[in-house]
Amino acid sequence: MSPKKINVAVAGATGVVGNQMVACLEERNFPVRSIRLLASSRSVGRKLAFRGEMIGVEELKEDSFKGVDIAIFSAGGGTSSHFAPFAAKTGCVVIDNSSAWRMDPEVPLVVPEINPHAIADYKNKGIIANPNCSTIQMVVALNPIHKKCGIKRIVVSTYQAVSGTGKKAVDELADQTRSFASSREYKTSIYPHRIAFNCLPHIDVFLDNGYTREEIKMVNETRKILEDATIGITATTVRVPVFFGHSESVNIETREHISADEARMLLSKAPGVKVVDDPARNIYPMAIDVEGQDLTFVGRIREDESIPNGINMWVVADNIRKGAATNAVQIAEILAKKYL
Ligand code: NAP
Ligand code: 3JN
């Protein structure tokens, strides 16, 4: 039997993430009957390609969702907070890529390799949340170990690409790099300091406890997806001058012992993971190799010699693909197949 055809809307279609959403729907041959591309009034008149057709961008409005089955949002938290309930009220299911709904206890927060069963809870509010990109790639790598040995504590430091901040940040890194290389004055508008040839230990806003909001997203979202509120987690999130691909140094303490070889073996069979780990030949995951890929790459797997049950690893993924668009489209695929 051929799959049911779905009427889709993409809100934020002109952005870095929205563009990949549209590309992903096409590449994965999602059973689209019709597609509406929505953005702000600034983009009305623009056209975007889908399956060889040029489709006009429409302004996102409260009544944009009539006849739509699935609406994928990536137009910022404020936009999702306001428009997702209108979409859900019309009867369409929202897959939201912002932080607006992630920690709502009635809204499922889904990584298909880990908790696809949670998708059933879309019925509560008509909304499913897509996690933060840094969380997604970390939990894809850690879930197999958590299931086998129980993770007690996670210490993570991220090295996040500028594409995570959107189109203007990609342009800022390119402009600053050109200016710096030709000894011209550089401009700073998206980040508070120069990002070219620099690292900023600052993603999203600072909170009263000294952490950034991005760091706390990683803590809360990881516990919700792994369905374990007891895991101790501390994160430091850093913006680095890379265009695409987030990298993470992840240290874990497990309840039961696991050797580096066992962890490598476990991860080599895990869904969505590719182990790239041959340091003798200088082989390890790198941001420059993951652009356009949907897997999470894990390497530098080794025992933490400072504690009895510790493992270190290096985790890299395309932040716009698995970190955002691919994960959302995977959710849409399960929703379409099992629930609609
Ligand atoms: P971007 O390149 O700046 O694009 C923003 C998109 O949102 C554009 O399509 C823009 O339309 C649209 N938009 C902004 N304000 C709007 C409004 N009031 N009404 C309708 N559309 C509006 O940003 P991005 O990198 O694609 O990120 C977009 C959002 O996705 C982020 O704010 C975040 O919530 C989410 N995100 C999630 C992850 C993740 O970790 N899962 C990663 C990155 C981003 P115009 O082009 O017309 O301005
Ligand atoms: O900075 C990154 O690498 C990921 C950024 C994600 C992001 C950017 C703006 C707003 C988010 C998010 O997904 O958490 C949000 C947000 O919706 O809060």
PDB file of C-alpha atoms in Angstrom, residues 26-236:
ATOM      1  CA  GLU A  26      12.523  16.163  -0.579  1.00  0.00           C
ATOM      2  CA  GLU A  27      15.645  14.000  -0.071  1.00  0.00           C
ATOM      3  CA  ARG A  28      13.928  11.530   2.240  1.00  0.00           C
ATOM      4  CA  ASN A  29      11.009  11.314  -0.158  1.00  0.00           C
ATOM      5  CA  PHE A  30       8.504  12.281   2.522  1.00  0.00           C
ATOM      6  CA  PRO A  31       4.988  11.628   1.133  1.00  0.00           C
ATOM      7  CA  VAL A  32       4.107  15.297   0.555  1.00  0.00           C
ATOM      8  CA  ARG A  33       0.766  16.011  -1.130  1.00  0.00           C
ATOM      9  CA  SER A  34       1.115  19.796  -0.803  1.00  0.00           C
ATOM     10  CA  ILE A  35       3.617  22.116   0.873  1.00  0.00           C
ATOM     11  CA  ARG A  36       3.157  25.677   2.188  1.00  0.00           C
ATOM     12  CA  LEU A  37       6.291  27.720   2.789  1.00  0.00           C
ATOM     13  CA  LEU A  38       5.770  30.334   5.509  1.00  0.00           C
ATOM     14  CA  ALA A  39       8.005  33.128   6.800  1.00  0.00           C
ATOM     15  CA  SER A  40       7.735  36.771   7.847  1.00  0.00           C
ATOM     16  CA  SER A  41       6.147  39.450   5.649  1.00  0.00           C
ATOM     17  CA  ARG A  42       9.723  40.383   4.576  1.00  0.00           C
ATOM     18  CA  SER A  43       9.935  37.198   2.495  1.00  0.00           C
ATOM     19  CA  VAL A  44       6.617  37.402   0.663  1.00  0.00           C
ATOM     20  CA  GLY A  45       7.418  37.311  -3.062  1.00  0.00           C
ATOM     21  CA  ARG A  46      10.431  35.019  -2.648  1.00  0.00           C
ATOM     22  CA  LYS A  47      10.271  31.536  -4.186  1.00  0.00           C
ATOM     23  CA  LEU A  48      11.951  28.357  -2.967  1.00  0.00           C
ATOM     24  CA  ALA A  49      12.511  25.131  -4.865  1.00  0.00           C
ATOM     25  CA  PHE A  50      10.761  21.908  -3.878  1.00  0.00           C
ATOM     26  CA  ARG A  51      10.880  18.825  -6.134  1.00  0.00           C
ATOM     27  CA  GLY A  52      11.832  20.945  -9.125  1.00  0.00           C
ATOM     28  CA  GLU A  53       8.988  23.407  -8.623  1.00  0.00           C
ATOM     29  CA  MET A  54       9.369  27.014  -7.458  1.00  0.00           C
ATOM     30  CA  ILE A  55       6.975  27.666  -4.565  1.00  0.00           C
ATOM     31  CA  GLY A  56       6.045  31.143  -3.351  1.00  0.00           C
ATOM     32  CA  VAL A  57       6.682  32.070   0.286  1.00  0.00           C
ATOM     33  CA  GLU A  58       3.585  33.186   2.201  1.00  0.00           C
ATOM     34  CA  GLU A  59       3.369  35.267   5.352  1.00  0.00           C
ATOM     35  CA  LEU A  60       2.879  33.169   8.504  1.00  0.00           C
ATOM     36  CA  LYS A  61      -0.531  34.035   9.926  1.00  0.00           C
ATOM     37  CA  GLU A  62      -2.885  32.569  12.511  1.00  0.00           C
ATOM     38  CA  ASP A  63      -5.037  31.072   9.742  1.00  0.00           C
ATOM     39  CA  SER A  64      -2.160  29.646   7.660  1.00  0.00           C
ATOM     40  CA  PHE A  65      -2.855  26.043   8.703  1.00  0.00           C
ATOM     41  CA  LYS A  66      -6.282  25.204   7.234  1.00  0.00           C
ATOM     42  CA  GLY A  67      -6.005  21.795   5.537  1.00  0.00           C
ATOM     43  CA  VAL A  68      -2.443  21.241   6.810  1.00  0.00           C
ATOM     44  CA  ASP A  69      -1.674  17.843   8.463  1.00  0.00           C
ATOM     45  CA  ILE A  70       1.846  18.539   9.782  1.00  0.00           C
ATOM     46  CA  ALA A  71       3.442  21.962  10.387  1.00  0.00           C
ATOM     47  CA  ILE A  72       7.189  22.067  11.035  1.00  0.00           C
ATOM     48  CA  PHE A  73       8.225  25.274  12.819  1.00  0.00           C
ATOM     49  CA  SER A  74      11.696  26.854  12.904  1.00  0.00           C
ATOM     50  CA  ALA A  75      10.966  30.555  13.170  1.00  0.00           C
ATOM     51  CA  GLY A  76      12.083  31.261  16.756  1.00  0.00           C
ATOM     52  CA  GLY A  77      10.582  30.662  20.191  1.00  0.00           C
ATOM     53  CA  GLY A  78       8.270  33.692  20.251  1.00  0.00           C
ATOM     54  CA  THR A  79       6.788  32.785  16.871  1.00  0.00           C
ATOM     55  CA  SER A  80       6.207  29.172  17.976  1.00  0.00           C
ATOM     56  CA  SER A  81       4.652  30.226  21.294  1.00  0.00           C
ATOM     57  CA  HIS A  82       2.161  32.396  19.468  1.00  0.00           C
ATOM     58  CA  PHE A  83       1.351  30.437  16.285  1.00  0.00           C
ATOM     59  CA  ALA A  84       1.697  26.733  17.290  1.00  0.00           C
ATOM     60  CA  PRO A  85      -1.556  26.745  19.337  1.00  0.00           C
ATOM     61  CA  PHE A  86      -3.436  28.235  16.338  1.00  0.00           C
ATOM     62  CA  ALA A  87      -2.032  25.483  14.103  1.00  0.00           C
ATOM     63  CA  ALA A  88      -2.904  22.763  16.627  1.00  0.00           C
ATOM     64  CA  LYS A  89      -6.409  24.166  17.042  1.00  0.00           C
ATOM     65  CA  THR A  90      -6.964  23.772  13.286  1.00  0.00           C
ATOM     66  CA  GLY A  91      -6.200  20.060  13.723  1.00  0.00           C
ATOM     67  CA  CYS A  92      -2.690  19.910  12.368  1.00  0.00           C
ATOM     68  CA  VAL A  93       0.234  18.460  14.345  1.00  0.00           C
ATOM     69  CA  VAL A  94       3.088  20.879  15.031  1.00  0.00           C
ATOM     70  CA  ILE A  95       6.716  19.695  15.157  1.00  0.00           C
ATOM     71  CA  ASP A  96       8.447  22.628  16.800  1.00  0.00           C
ATOM     72  CA  ASN A  97      12.149  23.226  16.566  1.00  0.00           C
ATOM     73  CA  SER A  98      12.375  26.025  19.140  1.00  0.00           C
ATOM     74  CA  SER A  99      12.751  25.886  22.925  1.00  0.00           C
ATOM     75  CA  ALA A 100       9.214  27.230  23.452  1.00  0.00           C
ATOM     76  CA  TRP A 101       7.509  23.896  24.215  1.00  0.00           C
ATOM     77  CA  ARG A 102      10.378  21.512  25.000  1.00  0.00           C
ATOM     78  CA  MET A 103       9.990  21.432  28.767  1.00  0.00           C
ATOM     79  CA  ASP A 104       6.177  21.509  28.824  1.00  0.00           C
ATOM     80  CA  PRO A 105       5.291  18.238  30.628  1.00  0.00           C
ATOM     81  CA  GLU A 106       2.414  17.654  28.183  1.00  0.00           C
ATOM     82  CA  VAL A 107       4.600  18.050  25.091  1.00  0.00           C
ATOM     83  CA  PRO A 108       6.780  15.108  24.006  1.00  0.00           C
ATOM     84  CA  LEU A 109      10.471  15.896  23.349  1.00  0.00           C
ATOM     85  CA  VAL A 110      11.579  13.363  20.788  1.00  0.00           C
ATOM     86  CA  VAL A 111      14.739  11.848  19.331  1.00  0.00           C
ATOM     87  CA  PRO A 112      13.442   8.994  17.143  1.00  0.00           C
ATOM     88  CA  GLU A 113      16.406   6.683  17.876  1.00  0.00           C
ATOM     89  CA  ILE A 114      15.648   6.977  21.621  1.00  0.00           C
ATOM     90  CA  ASN A 115      12.027   7.670  22.538  1.00  0.00           C
ATOM     91  CA  PRO A 116       9.766   7.286  19.469  1.00  0.00           C
ATOM     92  CA  HIS A 117       7.036   5.992  21.834  1.00  0.00           C
ATOM     93  CA  ALA A 118       6.689   9.556  23.210  1.00  0.00           C
ATOM     94  CA  ILE A 119       5.297  10.736  19.861  1.00  0.00           C
ATOM     95  CA  ALA A 120       1.906   9.284  20.921  1.00  0.00           C
ATOM     96  CA  ASP A 121       1.650  12.163  23.417  1.00  0.00           C
ATOM     97  CA  TYR A 122       1.228  14.647  20.543  1.00  0.00           C
ATOM     98  CA  LYS A 123      -2.467  14.181  21.289  1.00  0.00           C
ATOM     99  CA  ASN A 124      -2.151  16.240  24.513  1.00  0.00           C
ATOM    100  CA  LYS A 125      -1.547  19.618  22.830  1.00  0.00           C
ATOM    101  CA  GLY A 126      -1.068  18.807  19.130  1.00  0.00           C
ATOM    102  CA  ILE A 127       2.622  19.720  19.542  1.00  0.00           C
ATOM    103  CA  ILE A 128       5.834  17.677  19.470  1.00  0.00           C
ATOM    104  CA  ALA A 129       9.106  19.385  20.392  1.00  0.00           C
ATOM    105  CA  ASN A 130      12.412  18.857  18.615  1.00  0.00           C
ATOM    106  CA  PRO A 131      15.336  19.121  21.072  1.00  0.00           C
ATOM    107  CA  ASN A 132      18.256  21.533  20.911  1.00  0.00           C
ATOM    108  CA  CYS A 133      20.955  20.476  18.429  1.00  0.00           C
ATOM    109  CA  SER A 134      23.674  20.069  21.082  1.00  0.00           C
ATOM    110  CA  THR A 135      21.374  17.834  23.112  1.00  0.00           C
ATOM    111  CA  ILE A 136      20.341  15.642  20.174  1.00  0.00           C
ATOM    112  CA  GLN A 137      23.822  14.545  19.121  1.00  0.00           C
ATOM    113  CA  MET A 138      24.920  13.958  22.725  1.00  0.00           C
ATOM    114  CA  VAL A 139      21.934  11.766  23.658  1.00  0.00           C
ATOM    115  CA  VAL A 140      22.139   9.749  20.426  1.00  0.00           C
ATOM    116  CA  ALA A 141      25.704   8.809  21.468  1.00  0.00           C
ATOM    117  CA  LEU A 142      24.963   8.292  25.176  1.00  0.00           C
ATOM    118  CA  ASN A 143      21.636   6.445  25.121  1.00  0.00           C
ATOM    119  CA  PRO A 144      23.116   2.979  24.323  1.00  0.00           C
ATOM    120  CA  ILE A 145      25.571   3.315  27.234  1.00  0.00           C
ATOM    121  CA  HIS A 146      22.883   4.641  29.552  1.00  0.00           C
ATOM    122  CA  LYS A 147      20.631   1.670  28.723  1.00  0.00           C
ATOM    123  CA  LYS A 148      23.429  -0.835  29.436  1.00  0.00           C
ATOM    124  CA  CYS A 149      25.354   0.675  32.359  1.00  0.00           C
ATOM    125  CA  GLY A 150      23.345   3.611  33.716  1.00  0.00           C
ATOM    126  CA  ILE A 151      24.913   7.066  33.469  1.00  0.00           C
ATOM    127  CA  LYS A 152      25.451   8.797  36.801  1.00  0.00           C
ATOM    128  CA  ARG A 153      27.046  12.028  35.613  1.00  0.00           C
ATOM    129  CA  ILE A 154      27.854  13.862  32.357  1.00  0.00           C
ATOM    130  CA  VAL A 155      30.440  16.628  31.878  1.00  0.00           C
ATOM    131  CA  VAL A 156      30.138  18.133  28.391  1.00  0.00           C
ATOM    132  CA  SER A 157      31.905  20.971  26.580  1.00  0.00           C
ATOM    133  CA  THR A 158      30.606  21.980  23.163  1.00  0.00           C
ATOM    134  CA  TYR A 159      32.315  23.550  20.143  1.00  0.00           C
ATOM    135  CA  GLN A 160      29.331  24.960  18.239  1.00  0.00           C
ATOM    136  CA  ALA A 161      29.261  26.164  14.630  1.00  0.00           C
ATOM    137  CA  VAL A 162      27.950  29.643  13.784  1.00  0.00           C
ATOM    138  CA  SER A 163      25.138  28.215  11.625  1.00  0.00           C
ATOM    139  CA  GLY A 164      23.432  27.434  14.958  1.00  0.00           C
ATOM    140  CA  THR A 165      22.799  31.195  15.264  1.00  0.00           C
ATOM    141  CA  GLY A 166      21.238  31.500  11.775  1.00  0.00           C
ATOM    142  CA  LYS A 167      22.001  33.010   8.404  1.00  0.00           C
ATOM    143  CA  LYS A 168      23.287  36.387   9.633  1.00  0.00           C
ATOM    144  CA  ALA A 169      25.889  34.682  11.845  1.00  0.00           C
ATOM    145  CA  VAL A 170      27.185  32.597   8.916  1.00  0.00           C
ATOM    146  CA  ASP A 171      27.614  35.858   6.969  1.00  0.00           C
ATOM    147  CA  GLU A 172      29.323  37.527   9.963  1.00  0.00           C
ATOM    148  CA  LEU A 173      31.980  34.797  10.237  1.00  0.00           C
ATOM    149  CA  ALA A 174      32.622  34.920   6.464  1.00  0.00           C
ATOM    150  CA  ASP A 175      32.855  38.755   6.454  1.00  0.00           C
ATOM    151  CA  GLN A 176      35.105  38.932   9.525  1.00  0.00           C
ATOM    152  CA  THR A 177      37.403  36.220   8.142  1.00  0.00           C
ATOM    153  CA  ARG A 178      37.796  38.120   4.839  1.00  0.00           C
ATOM    154  CA  SER A 179      38.356  41.444   6.651  1.00  0.00           C
ATOM    155  CA  PHE A 180      40.840  39.988   9.102  1.00  0.00           C
ATOM    156  CA  ALA A 181      42.831  38.196   6.375  1.00  0.00           C
ATOM    157  CA  SER A 182      43.138  41.437   4.373  1.00  0.00           C
ATOM    158  CA  SER A 183      43.926  43.595   7.434  1.00  0.00           C
ATOM    159  CA  ARG A 184      40.652  45.524   7.044  1.00  0.00           C
ATOM    160  CA  GLU A 185      38.534  46.606   9.989  1.00  0.00           C
ATOM    161  CA  TYR A 186      35.935  44.018  10.942  1.00  0.00           C
ATOM    162  CA  LYS A 187      32.322  44.563  12.074  1.00  0.00           C
ATOM    163  CA  THR A 188      30.632  42.803  14.977  1.00  0.00           C
ATOM    164  CA  SER A 189      26.853  42.713  15.088  1.00  0.00           C
ATOM    165  CA  ILE A 190      25.524  39.215  15.879  1.00  0.00           C
ATOM    166  CA  TYR A 191      28.042  38.172  18.544  1.00  0.00           C
ATOM    167  CA  PRO A 192      29.336  40.472  21.325  1.00  0.00           C
ATOM    168  CA  HIS A 193      32.969  39.849  20.240  1.00  0.00           C
ATOM    169  CA  ARG A 194      34.827  38.855  17.087  1.00  0.00           C
ATOM    170  CA  ILE A 195      34.052  35.230  16.188  1.00  0.00           C
ATOM    171  CA  ALA A 196      36.663  34.841  13.423  1.00  0.00           C
ATOM    172  CA  PHE A 197      39.805  33.177  14.878  1.00  0.00           C
ATOM    173  CA  ASN A 198      38.217  33.218  18.337  1.00  0.00           C
ATOM    174  CA  CYS A 199      36.106  31.092  20.736  1.00  0.00           C
ATOM    175  CA  LEU A 200      33.215  32.544  22.748  1.00  0.00           C
ATOM    176  CA  PRO A 201      32.165  30.669  25.934  1.00  0.00           C
ATOM    177  CA  HIS A 202      28.723  32.173  25.535  1.00  0.00           C
ATOM    178  CA  ILE A 203      25.671  30.728  23.730  1.00  0.00           C
ATOM    179  CA  ASP A 204      22.230  32.222  24.379  1.00  0.00           C
ATOM    180  CA  VAL A 205      21.822  34.454  27.461  1.00  0.00           C
ATOM    181  CA  PHE A 206      23.524  34.245  30.856  1.00  0.00           C
ATOM    182  CA  LEU A 207      21.335  33.142  33.786  1.00  0.00           C
ATOM    183  CA  ASP A 208      21.572  34.036  37.495  1.00  0.00           C
ATOM    184  CA  ASN A 209      23.473  30.797  38.298  1.00  0.00           C
ATOM    185  CA  GLY A 210      26.334  31.705  35.929  1.00  0.00           C
ATOM    186  CA  TYR A 211      25.348  29.148  33.291  1.00  0.00           C
ATOM    187  CA  THR A 212      24.018  30.132  29.865  1.00  0.00           C
ATOM    188  CA  ARG A 213      20.518  29.188  28.715  1.00  0.00           C
ATOM    189  CA  GLU A 214      22.027  26.848  26.099  1.00  0.00           C
ATOM    190  CA  GLU A 215      23.844  24.972  28.903  1.00  0.00           C
ATOM    191  CA  ILE A 216      20.675  24.578  30.945  1.00  0.00           C
ATOM    192  CA  LYS A 217      18.752  23.438  27.849  1.00  0.00           C
ATOM    193  CA  MET A 218      21.269  20.579  27.544  1.00  0.00           C
ATOM    194  CA  VAL A 219      20.782  19.609  31.212  1.00  0.00           C
ATOM    195  CA  ASN A 220      16.971  19.637  31.237  1.00  0.00           C
ATOM    196  CA  GLU A 221      16.386  18.218  27.763  1.00  0.00           C
ATOM    197  CA  THR A 222      18.836  15.306  28.288  1.00  0.00           C
ATOM    198  CA  ARG A 223      17.010  14.237  31.461  1.00  0.00           C
ATOM    199  CA  LYS A 224      13.615  14.449  29.733  1.00  0.00           C
ATOM    200  CA  ILE A 225      14.660  12.445  26.638  1.00  0.00           C
ATOM    201  CA  LEU A 226      16.554   9.772  28.602  1.00  0.00           C
ATOM    202  CA  GLU A 227      13.630   9.689  31.061  1.00  0.00           C
ATOM    203  CA  ASP A 228      15.987   9.879  34.033  1.00  0.00           C
ATOM    204  CA  ALA A 229      15.907  12.920  36.318  1.00  0.00           C
ATOM    205  CA  THR A 230      18.754  11.555  38.466  1.00  0.00           C
ATOM    206  CA  ILE A 231      21.591  12.089  35.956  1.00  0.00           C
ATOM    207  CA  GLY A 232      24.014  14.816  37.096  1.00  0.00           C
ATOM    208  CA  ILE A 233      24.901  17.032  34.118  1.00  0.00           C
ATOM    209  CA  THR A 234      27.165  20.055  33.764  1.00  0.00           C
ATOM    210  CA  ALA A 235      27.730  21.779  30.413  1.00  0.00           C
ATOM    211  CA  THR A 236      29.949  24.516  28.986  1.00  0.00           C
TER     212      THR A 236
END
